[in-house]
Coordinates of C-alpha atoms in Angstrom, one line a residue:
L187 CA -54.3 65.0 -94.5
K188 CA -53.5 61.3 -96.0
K189 CA -55.1 62.0 -99.2
G190 CA -52.8 65.1 -99.6
I191 CA -49.8 62.9 -98.5
I192 CA -50.5 60.2 -101.5
M193 CA -51.0 63.3 -103.9
A194 CA -47.8 64.8 -103.3
K195 CA -45.7 61.6 -103.3
Q196 CA -47.5 61.1 -106.9
R197 CA -46.5 64.6 -107.9
Q198 CA -42.8 63.6 -106.6
A199 CA -42.7 60.6 -108.7
F200 CA -43.4 62.3 -111.8
N201 CA -41.0 65.1 -111.3
P202 CA -38.9 65.4 -115.0
Y203 CA -35.7 67.1 -113.2
S204 CA -35.3 64.1 -110.5
V205 CA -32.0 62.2 -110.4
F206 CA -32.4 58.3 -110.7
A207 CA -30.9 55.3 -112.2
K208 CA -32.2 52.5 -114.5
S209 CA -30.6 49.2 -115.7
F210 CA -30.7 48.4 -119.6
C211 CA -28.8 45.5 -121.2
G212 CA -27.4 44.5 -117.7
I213 CA -25.8 47.9 -117.2
T214 CA -27.0 50.6 -114.5
S215 CA -26.6 54.0 -114.9
K216 CA -28.1 57.5 -113.9
V217 CA -30.7 59.0 -116.0
N218 CA -30.2 62.7 -117.2
P219 CA -32.7 64.9 -115.9
L220 CA -33.8 66.4 -119.3
T221 CA -37.4 66.4 -120.5
D222 CA -38.7 65.3 -123.9
A223 CA -39.5 68.9 -124.5
E224 CA -36.1 70.1 -123.8
L225 CA -34.4 67.6 -125.7
L226 CA -37.0 68.4 -128.9
S227 CA -36.4 72.1 -128.4
Q228 CA -32.7 71.4 -129.4
N229 CA -33.5 68.7 -132.0
A230 CA -31.4 66.4 -129.6
K231 CA -33.9 63.9 -129.0
A232 CA -33.0 60.2 -129.8
N233 CA -36.3 58.3 -131.2
G234 CA -36.1 54.9 -128.9
I235 CA -38.1 51.6 -129.9
E236 CA -41.1 51.1 -127.6
N237 CA -40.6 47.8 -125.9
F238 CA -37.2 47.3 -127.3
V239 CA -35.9 43.9 -126.5
E240 CA -32.6 44.2 -124.6
D241 CA -30.3 41.2 -124.6
K242 CA -28.6 40.9 -121.0
K243 CA -26.4 37.9 -121.7
A244 CA -23.0 38.8 -120.4
G245 CA -20.5 39.4 -122.9
N246 CA -23.0 40.1 -125.9
W247 CA -22.3 43.2 -128.3
K248 CA -25.2 45.3 -127.2
M249 CA -23.8 45.1 -123.5
M250 CA -20.6 46.1 -124.6
A251 CA -21.8 48.7 -126.4
T252 CA -24.1 50.3 -123.6
F253 CA -20.9 49.8 -120.9
C254 CA -18.6 51.7 -123.2
M255 CA -21.1 54.4 -123.7
L256 CA -22.5 54.5 -119.9
N257 CA -19.2 53.5 -117.8
T258 CA -16.0 54.1 -119.9
K259 CA -17.7 56.9 -121.9
L260 CA -15.0 56.4 -124.6
H261 CA -15.2 57.0 -128.0
T262 CA -16.2 53.4 -129.7
Y263 CA -16.3 52.1 -132.9
I264 CA -19.1 49.4 -133.6
Q265 CA -18.6 47.1 -136.4
G266 CA -21.0 44.6 -138.0
V267 CA -23.1 44.0 -141.4
A268 CA -25.8 46.0 -142.6
G269 CA -29.1 45.7 -140.6
S270 CA -27.8 44.2 -137.5
G271 CA -28.7 47.3 -135.2
K272 CA -25.7 48.9 -134.8
D273 CA -27.0 52.8 -135.3
T274 CA -30.5 51.5 -133.4
I275 CA -28.5 50.4 -130.2
V276 CA -26.8 53.8 -130.0
E277 CA -29.9 55.8 -130.6
Q278 CA -32.0 53.5 -127.9
I279 CA -29.4 53.8 -125.2
C280 CA -29.3 57.8 -125.8
A281 CA -33.2 57.5 -125.4
E282 CA -33.1 55.2 -122.6
F283 CA -30.9 57.6 -120.4
R284 CA -32.0 60.9 -121.6
I285 CA -28.5 61.9 -123.3
P286 CA -28.6 64.5 -126.0
F287 CA -28.2 63.0 -129.4
K288 CA -26.9 64.1 -132.8
A289 CA -26.1 61.7 -135.9
F290 CA -24.4 62.0 -138.8
A291 CA -23.8 59.8 -141.9
F292 CA -21.1 59.3 -144.3
K293 CA -22.5 58.9 -147.8
D294 CA -21.6 59.9 -151.5
G295 CA -21.2 63.6 -151.8
I296 CA -21.2 64.3 -148.0
N297 CA -18.6 67.2 -147.4
A298 CA -18.1 67.2 -143.3
N299 CA -17.1 70.8 -143.4
N300 CA -20.7 71.6 -143.5
W301 CA -21.4 69.5 -140.6
V302 CA -19.0 72.3 -138.8
C303 CA -20.1 75.4 -140.2
R304 CA -22.4 76.4 -143.0
T305 CA -22.9 79.5 -145.3
E306 CA -26.2 80.8 -145.3
L307 CA -28.2 83.7 -146.6
R308 CA -30.1 86.7 -145.0
A309 CA -32.1 89.5 -145.5
T310 CA -30.4 93.2 -145.5
A311 CA -32.0 96.1 -144.6
S312 CA -31.9 97.4 -147.8
G313 CA -33.8 94.6 -149.3
G314 CA -31.1 92.6 -150.8
T315 CA -29.5 89.6 -149.2
E316 CA -25.9 88.5 -147.8
S317 CA -24.1 85.4 -147.2
F318 CA -22.9 84.8 -143.6
V319 CA -21.1 81.8 -141.9
S320 CA -22.9 79.9 -138.7
D321 CA -22.0 76.9 -136.8
G322 CA -23.0 73.6 -138.3
E323 CA -24.9 70.8 -136.1
L324 CA -21.4 69.1 -135.2
A325 CA -20.1 72.6 -133.9
R326 CA -23.2 73.3 -132.0
A327 CA -23.1 69.4 -130.5
V328 CA -19.6 69.5 -129.4
K329 CA -20.5 72.6 -127.2
G330 CA -22.8 70.5 -125.3
F331 CA -26.6 71.0 -124.5
K332 CA -27.7 73.3 -122.2
G333 CA -30.8 72.2 -119.9
R334 CA -33.2 74.4 -117.9
D335 CA -31.1 74.0 -115.0
G336 CA -28.6 75.9 -116.6
K337 CA -26.0 72.8 -116.7
L338 CA -24.3 71.7 -120.0
Y339 CA -25.1 68.2 -120.7
P340 CA -22.6 66.2 -123.1
Y341 CA -23.8 64.5 -126.3
V342 CA -23.5 61.2 -128.0
I343 CA -22.5 61.8 -131.7
L344 CA -23.0 58.7 -133.9
L345 CA -20.9 58.7 -137.1
S346 CA -22.9 56.3 -139.4
D347 CA -20.9 54.5 -142.0
M348 CA -17.3 55.7 -140.8
D349 CA -15.9 53.3 -143.1
R350 CA -17.1 55.2 -146.1
A351 CA -15.1 58.4 -145.0
R352 CA -13.0 60.4 -147.0
P353 CA -9.4 61.2 -145.6
Q354 CA -10.3 64.8 -145.6
D355 CA -13.3 64.1 -143.6
L356 CA -11.8 62.2 -141.2
E357 CA -9.0 64.9 -140.6
I358 CA -11.7 67.0 -139.5
L359 CA -12.7 64.7 -136.7
R360 CA -8.9 63.8 -135.9
N361 CA -8.6 66.1 -132.7
A362 CA -12.1 66.0 -131.9
L363 CA -11.4 62.1 -131.2
Q364 CA -8.5 63.0 -128.6
V365 CA -9.1 62.0 -125.3
G366 CA -9.2 64.1 -122.1
N367 CA -10.0 68.0 -122.2
S368 CA -7.7 68.8 -125.1
A369 CA -9.9 67.8 -128.0
Y370 CA -11.3 70.1 -130.8
L371 CA -12.8 70.5 -134.0
I372 CA -11.1 72.0 -136.9
D373 CA -12.8 75.0 -138.6
N374 CA -11.8 75.3 -141.8
V375 CA -13.9 78.1 -143.3
R376 CA -13.4 80.4 -140.6
G377 CA -10.2 79.1 -138.8
G378 CA -9.5 78.1 -135.7
A379 CA -10.7 75.3 -133.5
I380 CA -13.6 74.9 -131.8
P381 CA -13.2 73.2 -128.2
V382 CA -15.0 69.7 -127.5
L383 CA -17.2 69.7 -124.0
P384 CA -15.3 67.2 -122.0
G385 CA -17.7 64.1 -121.8
T386 CA -18.8 64.3 -125.6
I387 CA -18.9 60.8 -126.8
F388 CA -18.5 59.9 -130.4
I389 CA -19.6 56.6 -131.6
A390 CA -18.6 55.3 -135.3
T391 CA -20.3 52.3 -137.0
G392 CA -19.4 50.8 -140.1
K393 CA -19.1 47.4 -142.0
I394 CA -15.1 47.1 -142.0
G395 CA -13.0 46.0 -139.0
R396 CA -11.9 43.0 -137.2
A397 CA -14.5 42.0 -134.7
H398 CA -18.2 41.1 -136.2
V399 CA -21.7 42.0 -134.5

């Protein structure tokens, strides 16, 4: 009987759907009850660094970034020089707390319209091909991550090098960055708007800004 109780406790300890809290960079928050397999199946798993060195000094920028993501849940811009770890800290927080994660980078030649929707080819019954428009990675992310428990979990969406974005790309995101339940993405190809799941957080990073990391 005693052995059975111990085994039952061990099974309970490894329950991936149990809700628990943990502390990271001095900030405590609940961990989402999502497994690696779930996150990987939808390409939403953040790749954290094993043995990541936390900075728990009060007021440091990593603590502030963690606080914004986990406590205030407001869209945030992190500014700093190249190699300072801006993108890394965002992905690490998502890995620690099992938050669905998606990253996009503003680079030369990038068209943000393709993040919202994209044109693909598919085979037809007659043996030919036809084009069709489907949701892009960003459009799918703003709708939320559906867990095996049936719940929708908001994503953290990283917009890397946002200071390099073109005005037309920023226009697509402008309404998605609204605070509240009225945020949406503009679909310039199919027309209309794509609602953003409440709780979705956009974290932008760049080299230009007033404060320095």
